[in-house]
XYZ file of C-alpha atoms in Angstrom:
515
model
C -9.265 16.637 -7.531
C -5.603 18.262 -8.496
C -3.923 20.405 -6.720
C -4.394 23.989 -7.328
C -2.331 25.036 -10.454
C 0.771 26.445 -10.371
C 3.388 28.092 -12.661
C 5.876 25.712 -14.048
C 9.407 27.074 -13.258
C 11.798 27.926 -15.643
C 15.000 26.039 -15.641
C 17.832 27.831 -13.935
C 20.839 27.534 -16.834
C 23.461 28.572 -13.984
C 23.377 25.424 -12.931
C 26.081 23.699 -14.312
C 24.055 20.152 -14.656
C 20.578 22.415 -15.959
C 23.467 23.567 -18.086
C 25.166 20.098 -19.193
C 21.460 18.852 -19.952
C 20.668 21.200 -22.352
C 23.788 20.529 -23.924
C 23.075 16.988 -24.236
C 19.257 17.419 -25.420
C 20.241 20.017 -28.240
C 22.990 16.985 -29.415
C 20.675 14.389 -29.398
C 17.882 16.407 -31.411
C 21.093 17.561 -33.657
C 21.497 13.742 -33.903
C 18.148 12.973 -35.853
C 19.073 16.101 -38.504
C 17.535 14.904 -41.651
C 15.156 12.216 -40.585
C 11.903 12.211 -42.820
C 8.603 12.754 -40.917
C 4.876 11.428 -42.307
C 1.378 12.818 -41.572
C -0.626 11.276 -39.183
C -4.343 10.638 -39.514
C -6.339 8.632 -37.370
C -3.390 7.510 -34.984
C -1.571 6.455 -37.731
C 1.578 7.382 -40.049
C 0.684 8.224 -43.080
C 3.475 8.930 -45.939
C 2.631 11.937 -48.848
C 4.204 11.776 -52.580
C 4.478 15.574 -51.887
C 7.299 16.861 -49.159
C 9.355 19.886 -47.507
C 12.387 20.679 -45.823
C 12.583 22.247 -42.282
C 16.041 24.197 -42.057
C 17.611 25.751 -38.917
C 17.510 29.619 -39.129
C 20.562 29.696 -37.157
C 22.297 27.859 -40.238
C 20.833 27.501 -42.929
C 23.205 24.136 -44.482
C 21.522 22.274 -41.425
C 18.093 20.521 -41.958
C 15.691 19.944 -39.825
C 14.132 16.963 -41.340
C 12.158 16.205 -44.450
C 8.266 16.509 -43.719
C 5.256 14.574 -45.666
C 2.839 17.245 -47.313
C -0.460 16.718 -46.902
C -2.878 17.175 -49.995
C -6.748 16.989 -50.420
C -7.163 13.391 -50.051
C -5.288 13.564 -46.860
C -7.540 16.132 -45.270
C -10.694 14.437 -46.405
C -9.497 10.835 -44.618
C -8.660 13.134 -41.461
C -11.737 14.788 -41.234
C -13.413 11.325 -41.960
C -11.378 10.075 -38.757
C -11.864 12.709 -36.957
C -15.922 13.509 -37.059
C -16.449 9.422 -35.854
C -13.759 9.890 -33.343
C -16.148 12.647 -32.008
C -18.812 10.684 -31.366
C -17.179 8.686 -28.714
C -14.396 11.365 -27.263
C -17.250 13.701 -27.021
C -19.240 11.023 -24.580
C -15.925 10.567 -22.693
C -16.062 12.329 -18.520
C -14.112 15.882 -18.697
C -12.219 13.643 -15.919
C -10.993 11.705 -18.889
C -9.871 13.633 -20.980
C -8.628 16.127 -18.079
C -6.741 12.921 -17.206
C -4.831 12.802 -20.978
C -3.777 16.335 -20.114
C -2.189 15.666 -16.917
C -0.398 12.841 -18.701
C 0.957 14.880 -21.523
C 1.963 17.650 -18.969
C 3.860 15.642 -16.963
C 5.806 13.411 -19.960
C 6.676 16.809 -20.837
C 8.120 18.037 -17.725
C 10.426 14.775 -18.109
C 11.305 15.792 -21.894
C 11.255 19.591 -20.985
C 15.250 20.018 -22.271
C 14.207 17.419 -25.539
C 11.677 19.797 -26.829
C 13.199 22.685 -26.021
C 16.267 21.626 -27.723
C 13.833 21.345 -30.689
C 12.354 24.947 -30.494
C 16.189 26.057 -30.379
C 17.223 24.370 -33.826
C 13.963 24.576 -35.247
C 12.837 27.829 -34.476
C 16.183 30.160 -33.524
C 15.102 30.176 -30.010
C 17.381 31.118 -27.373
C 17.926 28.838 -24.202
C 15.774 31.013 -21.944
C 12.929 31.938 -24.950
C 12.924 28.065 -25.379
C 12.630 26.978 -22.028
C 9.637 29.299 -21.136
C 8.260 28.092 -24.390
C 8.347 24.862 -23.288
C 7.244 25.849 -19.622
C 3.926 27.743 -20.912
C 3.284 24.225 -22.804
C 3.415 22.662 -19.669
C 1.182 25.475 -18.376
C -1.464 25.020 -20.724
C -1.722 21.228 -20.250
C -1.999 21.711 -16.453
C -4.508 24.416 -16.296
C -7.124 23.895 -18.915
C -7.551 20.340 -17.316
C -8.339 22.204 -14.160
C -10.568 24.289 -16.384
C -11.964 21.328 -18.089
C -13.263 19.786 -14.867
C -14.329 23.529 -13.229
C -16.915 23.980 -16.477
C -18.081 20.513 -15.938
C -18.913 20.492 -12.154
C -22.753 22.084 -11.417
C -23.248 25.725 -12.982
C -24.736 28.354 -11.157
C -28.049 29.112 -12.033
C -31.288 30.246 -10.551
C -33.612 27.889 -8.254
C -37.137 27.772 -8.623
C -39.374 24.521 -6.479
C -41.236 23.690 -9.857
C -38.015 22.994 -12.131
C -35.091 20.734 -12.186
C -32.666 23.157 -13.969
C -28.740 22.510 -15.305
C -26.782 23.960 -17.368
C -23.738 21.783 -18.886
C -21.113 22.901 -21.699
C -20.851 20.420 -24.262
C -17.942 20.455 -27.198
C -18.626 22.095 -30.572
C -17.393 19.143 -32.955
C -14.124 18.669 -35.534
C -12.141 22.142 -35.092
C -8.606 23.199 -37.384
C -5.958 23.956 -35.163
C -3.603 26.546 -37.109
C -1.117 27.772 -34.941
C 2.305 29.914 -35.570
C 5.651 29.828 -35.753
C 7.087 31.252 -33.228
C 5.836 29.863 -29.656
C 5.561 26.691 -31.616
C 5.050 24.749 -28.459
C 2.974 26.501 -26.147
C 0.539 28.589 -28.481
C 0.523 25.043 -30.664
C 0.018 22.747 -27.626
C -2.392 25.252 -25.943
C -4.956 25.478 -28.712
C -4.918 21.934 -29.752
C -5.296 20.883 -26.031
C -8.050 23.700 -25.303
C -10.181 22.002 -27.444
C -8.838 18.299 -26.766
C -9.706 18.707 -23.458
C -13.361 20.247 -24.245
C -14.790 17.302 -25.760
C -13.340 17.990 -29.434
C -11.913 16.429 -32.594
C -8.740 18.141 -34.092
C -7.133 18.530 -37.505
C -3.314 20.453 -36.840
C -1.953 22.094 -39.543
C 1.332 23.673 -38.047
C 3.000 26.513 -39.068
C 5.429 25.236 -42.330
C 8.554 26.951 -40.681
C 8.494 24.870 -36.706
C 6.665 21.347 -38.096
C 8.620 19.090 -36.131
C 8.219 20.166 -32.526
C 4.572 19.888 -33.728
C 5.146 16.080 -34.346
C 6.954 15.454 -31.768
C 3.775 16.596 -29.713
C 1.270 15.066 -31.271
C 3.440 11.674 -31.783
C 3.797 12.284 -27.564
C 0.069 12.552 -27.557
C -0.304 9.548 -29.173
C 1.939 7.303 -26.916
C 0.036 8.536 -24.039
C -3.255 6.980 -24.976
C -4.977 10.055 -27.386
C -7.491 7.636 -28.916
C -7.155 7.941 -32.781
C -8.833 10.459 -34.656
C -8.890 12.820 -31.973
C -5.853 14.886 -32.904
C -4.649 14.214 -36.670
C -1.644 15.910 -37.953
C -1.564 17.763 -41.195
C 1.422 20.450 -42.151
C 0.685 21.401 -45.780
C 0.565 24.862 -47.457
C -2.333 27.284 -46.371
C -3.486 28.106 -49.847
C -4.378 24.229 -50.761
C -4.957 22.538 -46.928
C -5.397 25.886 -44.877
C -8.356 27.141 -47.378
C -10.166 23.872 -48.137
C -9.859 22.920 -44.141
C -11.638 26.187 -43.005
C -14.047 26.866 -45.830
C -14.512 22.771 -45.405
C -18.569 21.953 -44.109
C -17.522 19.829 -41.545
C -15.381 22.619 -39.465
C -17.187 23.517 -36.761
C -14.539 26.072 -35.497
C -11.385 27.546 -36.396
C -8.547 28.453 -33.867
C -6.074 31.030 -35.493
C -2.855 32.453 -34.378
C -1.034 34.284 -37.047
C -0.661 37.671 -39.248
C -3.739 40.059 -39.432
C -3.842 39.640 -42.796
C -4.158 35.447 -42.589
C -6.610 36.258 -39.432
C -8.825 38.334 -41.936
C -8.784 35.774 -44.546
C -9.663 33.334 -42.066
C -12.492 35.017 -40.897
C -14.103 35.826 -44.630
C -13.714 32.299 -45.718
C -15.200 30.602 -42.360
C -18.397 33.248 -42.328
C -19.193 32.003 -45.898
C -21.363 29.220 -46.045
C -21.191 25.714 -47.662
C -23.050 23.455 -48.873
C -24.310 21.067 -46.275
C -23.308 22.785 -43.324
C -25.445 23.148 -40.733
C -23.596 26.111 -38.254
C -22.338 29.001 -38.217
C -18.517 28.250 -37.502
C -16.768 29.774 -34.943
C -13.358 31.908 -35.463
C -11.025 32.512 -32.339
C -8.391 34.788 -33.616
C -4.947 36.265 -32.350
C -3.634 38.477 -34.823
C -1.098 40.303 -33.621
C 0.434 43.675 -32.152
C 1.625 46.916 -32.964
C 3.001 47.210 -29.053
C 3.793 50.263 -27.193
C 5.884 51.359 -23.943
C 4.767 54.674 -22.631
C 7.552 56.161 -20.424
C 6.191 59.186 -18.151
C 8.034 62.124 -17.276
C 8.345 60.378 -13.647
C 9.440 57.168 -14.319
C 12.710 55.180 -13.244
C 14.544 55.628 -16.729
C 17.077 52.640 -15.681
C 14.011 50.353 -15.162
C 12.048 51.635 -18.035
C 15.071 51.192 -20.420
C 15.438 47.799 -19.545
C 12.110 46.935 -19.755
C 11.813 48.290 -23.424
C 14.863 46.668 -24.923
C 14.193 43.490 -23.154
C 10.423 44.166 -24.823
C 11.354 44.868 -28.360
C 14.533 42.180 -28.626
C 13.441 38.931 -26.984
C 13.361 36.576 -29.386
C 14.658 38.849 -31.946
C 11.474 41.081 -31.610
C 9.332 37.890 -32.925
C 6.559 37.886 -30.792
C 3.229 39.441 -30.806
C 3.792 41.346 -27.499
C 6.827 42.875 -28.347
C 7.515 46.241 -27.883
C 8.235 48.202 -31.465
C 7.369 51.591 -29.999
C 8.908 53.542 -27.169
C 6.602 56.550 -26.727
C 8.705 59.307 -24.025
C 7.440 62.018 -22.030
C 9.553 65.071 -23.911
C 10.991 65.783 -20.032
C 12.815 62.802 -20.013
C 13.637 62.199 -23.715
C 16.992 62.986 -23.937
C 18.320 61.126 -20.935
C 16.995 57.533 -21.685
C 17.603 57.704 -25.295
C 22.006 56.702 -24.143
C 20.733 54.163 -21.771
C 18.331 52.052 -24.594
C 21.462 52.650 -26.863
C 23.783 51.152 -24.325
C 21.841 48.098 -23.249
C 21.165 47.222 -26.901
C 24.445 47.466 -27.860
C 25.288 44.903 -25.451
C 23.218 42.375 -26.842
C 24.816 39.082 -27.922
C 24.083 37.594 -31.009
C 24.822 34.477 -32.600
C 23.349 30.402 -32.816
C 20.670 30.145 -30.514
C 22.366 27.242 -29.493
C 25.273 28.925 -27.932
C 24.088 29.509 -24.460
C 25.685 33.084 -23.896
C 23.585 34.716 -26.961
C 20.869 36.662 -26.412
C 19.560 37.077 -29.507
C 20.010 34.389 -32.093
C 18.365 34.352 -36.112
C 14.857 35.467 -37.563
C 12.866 32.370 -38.451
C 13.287 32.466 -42.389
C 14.766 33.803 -45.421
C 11.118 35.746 -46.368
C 11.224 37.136 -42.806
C 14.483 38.543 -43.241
C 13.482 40.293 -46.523
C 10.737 41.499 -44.898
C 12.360 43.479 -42.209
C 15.268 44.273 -44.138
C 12.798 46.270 -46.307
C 11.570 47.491 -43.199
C 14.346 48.737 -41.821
C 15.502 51.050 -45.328
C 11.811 52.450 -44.479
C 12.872 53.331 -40.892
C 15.987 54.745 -42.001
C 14.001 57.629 -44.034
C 11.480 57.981 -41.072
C 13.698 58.109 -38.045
C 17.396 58.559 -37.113
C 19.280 55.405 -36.435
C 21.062 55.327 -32.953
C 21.922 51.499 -33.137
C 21.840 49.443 -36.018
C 23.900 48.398 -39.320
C 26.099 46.242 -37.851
C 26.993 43.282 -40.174
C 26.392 39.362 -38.809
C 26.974 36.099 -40.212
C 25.377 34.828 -43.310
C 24.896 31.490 -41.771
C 21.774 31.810 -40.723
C 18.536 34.676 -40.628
C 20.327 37.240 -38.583
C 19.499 40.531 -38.358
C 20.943 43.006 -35.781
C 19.062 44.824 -33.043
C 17.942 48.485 -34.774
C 16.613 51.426 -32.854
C 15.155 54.446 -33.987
C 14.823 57.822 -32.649
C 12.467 60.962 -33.686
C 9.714 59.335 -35.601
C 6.590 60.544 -35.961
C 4.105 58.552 -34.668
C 2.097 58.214 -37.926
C 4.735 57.062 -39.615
C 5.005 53.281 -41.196
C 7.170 51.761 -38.566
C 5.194 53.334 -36.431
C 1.904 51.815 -37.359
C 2.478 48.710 -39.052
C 3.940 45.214 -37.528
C 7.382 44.645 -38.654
C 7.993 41.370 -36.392
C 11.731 41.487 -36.089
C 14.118 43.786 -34.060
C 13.478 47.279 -35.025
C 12.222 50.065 -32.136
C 10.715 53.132 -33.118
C 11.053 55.779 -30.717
C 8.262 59.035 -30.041
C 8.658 62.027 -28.224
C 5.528 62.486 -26.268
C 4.789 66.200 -25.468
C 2.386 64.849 -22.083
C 1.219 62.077 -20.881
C -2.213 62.898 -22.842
C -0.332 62.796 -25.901
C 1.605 59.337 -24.829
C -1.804 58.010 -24.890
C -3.092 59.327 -28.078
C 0.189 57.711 -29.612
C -0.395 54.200 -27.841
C -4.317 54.090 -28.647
C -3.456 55.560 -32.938
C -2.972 51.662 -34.477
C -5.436 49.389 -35.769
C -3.708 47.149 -32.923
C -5.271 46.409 -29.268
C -2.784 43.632 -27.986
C -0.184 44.708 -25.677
C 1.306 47.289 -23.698
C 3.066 48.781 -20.422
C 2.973 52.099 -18.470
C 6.412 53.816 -16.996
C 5.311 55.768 -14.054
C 5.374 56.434 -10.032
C 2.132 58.303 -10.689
C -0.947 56.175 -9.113
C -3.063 58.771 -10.803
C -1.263 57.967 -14.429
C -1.705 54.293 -13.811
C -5.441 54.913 -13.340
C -5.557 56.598 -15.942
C -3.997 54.300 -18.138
C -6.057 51.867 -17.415
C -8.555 53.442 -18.503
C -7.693 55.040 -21.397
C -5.021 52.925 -22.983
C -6.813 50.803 -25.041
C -4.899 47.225 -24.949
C -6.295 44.074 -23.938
C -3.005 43.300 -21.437
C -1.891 46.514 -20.142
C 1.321 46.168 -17.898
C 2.763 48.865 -15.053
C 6.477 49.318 -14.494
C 7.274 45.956 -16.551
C 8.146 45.252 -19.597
C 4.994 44.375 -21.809
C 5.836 40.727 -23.098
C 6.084 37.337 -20.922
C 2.479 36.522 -20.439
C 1.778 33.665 -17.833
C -0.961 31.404 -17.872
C -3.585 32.184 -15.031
C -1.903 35.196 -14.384
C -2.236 36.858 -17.424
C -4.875 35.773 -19.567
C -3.887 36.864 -23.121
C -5.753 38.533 -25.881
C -6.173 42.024 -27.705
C -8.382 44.202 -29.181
C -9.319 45.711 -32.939
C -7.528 44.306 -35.179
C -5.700 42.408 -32.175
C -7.672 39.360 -32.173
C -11.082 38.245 -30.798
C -9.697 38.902 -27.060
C -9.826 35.183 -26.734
C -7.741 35.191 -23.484
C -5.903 32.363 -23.693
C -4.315 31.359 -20.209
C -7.743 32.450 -18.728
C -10.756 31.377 -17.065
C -13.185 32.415 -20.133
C -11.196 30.204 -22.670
C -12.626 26.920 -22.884
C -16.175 28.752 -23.475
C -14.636 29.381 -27.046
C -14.439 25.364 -27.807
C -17.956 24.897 -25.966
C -21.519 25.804 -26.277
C -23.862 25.512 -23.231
C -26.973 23.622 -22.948
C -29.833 24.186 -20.772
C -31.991 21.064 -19.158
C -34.919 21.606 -17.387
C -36.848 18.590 -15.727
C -40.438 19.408 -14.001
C -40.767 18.127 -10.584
């Protein structure tokens, strides 16, 4: 049996040779710039007429590499591979394929700084945003193979002397894998692995914007013994390989991470049925946030300040946890509104690459539009107390914005901008706070400011988030310790990182044997 799981530490960049490492990884991955990158299907390489570029968002000149696209043809020969690869992965001991995990966890661990290096070019992560990236990969591996072997040791279930009962969880069948952009190794490698290690056949399609850390997983994979078929590889656009892969017969489930609006589309087009298809598939969706931080009347304002800005601007404000709204008791209003100015004034931006920057690019030209347009919006709903400062047109950047005096109905209020712009409430009590945090179509996210036991009770009760946080700042979920979902228009509260997960890429069986 393994040990009993454990957090994987994040790297310590003060160290001058954790330091000198990361250096030399992000020059070595900066050393295979422009390499081309094929498909591959059944285990093996597979070149496309059609192709794309992946750029870094930190500048723009630089590319990534040149990736094969797949089309039609391609899908059908990996769905081909992948249903007769299921019939003998599927038979395989959870202890085998638990096994693969523990493999790919620990290769890895030895190429942590190598594919962190990637998520830094690829996807305009910072050293620290990269390196927990990489850790929560790591994570994933490590505890659903614990998981794995947990659901297949004896369940518990009611003893009668007439009956031999059991009841085993067996894996669903060929699943799509469509994961996002930006945790492009951990969300990527935890889905994909979930159902890996659960007795199932998967067809990737990563996000178009962070392809390559993608391959260099599933190429990993591969070298470690992932018997063909079992995990194809297929980047291509969502309207031509996303569509015809979920609405395609032979999906038996669909695990989403992405936009509402995608995770809507998703759903529709997997509940309708095709011809020849014999179950009802199965969506597990996260969709995203529209993420509060509720700051009481008797909260530490230093703590709570911190909390919010390091909330709403990690990763430039790209994450589905992220903090957009900073909802304040009217008592202490006035004094905490210098102290979020001040810290995120201090931010540091520039190439994620350099290791003093705090905040580097947004992931793409479209994004950048996006919250540009967002931001004139804000401008007519709220006053701007930081924001407007000019940065290089290298790359995707956009500078830190905050907010103050919007009305909590209004558009940057209630819709996900997914960049780094905070709207800030006044609350007039802590019954209004909550009114505010619980008034989006959103469920994911969120943290409590108080010294108030009662409040916190309270809260957790009536603040209506699937991972509600207390005198912390409401992103940096860990796996085990946080199990990670939302609610509404959130998600399907999957939980990833938790103990219900692998039920998602299972269904359970029930023998009975007389005596």
């Amino acid at each position: 049996m393994p040990s009993e799981f454990k957090n994987e530490p994040f790297t310590d960049f003060s160290k001058p040779e954790n330091q000198q490492a990361m250096e030399k990884a992000i020059q070595e991955v900066e050393g295979l710039f422009g390499k081309n990158y094929p498909l591959i299907i059944n285990g093996e390489k597979v070149s496309s007429s059609q192709t794309f570029v992946s750029t870094n968002p930190s500048k723009t000149s630089e590319v990534i590499g040149t990736f094969a696209k797949a089309t039609k043809d391609h899908l059908a020969d990996a769905m081909n591979a992948a249903q007769k690869a299921f019939k003998t992965w599927s038979m395989k001991s959870a202890q085998e394929r638990a096994d693969l995990l523990f493999k790919a966890a620990a290769e890895m661990r030895k190429r942590k700084h190598e594919f962190s290096a990637w998520m830094v070019l690829e996807a305009g992560k910072t050293w620290p945003e990269a390196d927990g990236d990489t850790a929560e990969a790591i994570d994933f591996m490590e505890f659903y193979g614990r998981e794995a072997l947990r659901y297949a040791s004896e369940q518990p279930v009611t003893k009668i002397p007439t009956e031999n009962n059991e009841l085993t969880y067996i894996p669903l069948g060929v699943g799509a894998v469509i994961p996002p952009w930006n945790f492009p190794n951990a969300i990527m490698v935890g889905m994909t692995t979930a159902a890996i290690v659960s007795g199932n056949c998967v067809i990737l399609k990563p996000a178009s914007d962070t392809p390559g850390i993608a391959y260099l997983f599933a190429e990993m994979m591969h070298g470690l013994g992932c018997p063909p078929g079992v995990l194809n590889y297929l980047p291509g656009s969502g309207a031509e390989i996303g569509d015809t892969l979920v609405g395609h017969p032979k999906t038996r489930f669909i695990s989403f991470t992405g936009s509402m609006e995608v995770g809507l589309h998703i759903n529709e087009l997997a509940a309708k049925h095709q011809e020849g298809q014999i179950w009802i598939k199965r969506v597990i969706a996260e969709m995203g946030g529209k993420d509060s931080i509720v700051v009481n009347s008797d909260a530490d304002l230093e703590d709570a300040a911190t909390g919010i800005v390091a909330s709403a601007f990690g990763y430039q404000g790209q994450k589905c946890s992220a903090c957009s709204r900073a909802i304040i008791h009217q008592d202490v209003y006035d004094e905490i509104l210098p102290l979020i100015q001040k810290k995120t004034e201090a931010i540091v931006m520039g190439q994620s690459k350099e290791q003093g920057n705090y905040m580097g690019p947004v992931i793409s030209a479209s994004a950048k539009k996006t919250i540009n347009n967002y931001i004139e919006i804000a401008k007519k709903e709220g006053q701007m107390i930081v924001g407007g400062q000019k940065v290089s047109e290298e790359g995707h950047y956009i500078a830190p914005h905050v907010f103050k005096d919007v009305d909590e109905k209004a558009t940057i209020m209630q819709e996900e901008i997914f960049g780094p712009v905070l709207a800030i409430s006044k609350a007039k009590d802590i019954d209004h706070a909550f009114d505010i945090a619980n008034n989006t179509m959103f469920g994911l996210t969120g943290a409590i400011y108080t010294k108030s036991q009662d409040v916190w009770e309270r809260a957790k009760r009536e603040y209506h988030v699937g991972n509600l946080y207390h005198n912390r700042k409401c992103t940096g979920a860990l796996v085990g310790v946080h199990p990670f979902g939302g609610f509404n228009m959130s998600g399907t509260d999957s939980k990833a990182g938790g103990r219900d997960y692998l039920m998602l890429f299972t269904q359970a069986k029930l023998t009975s044997a007389k005596k």
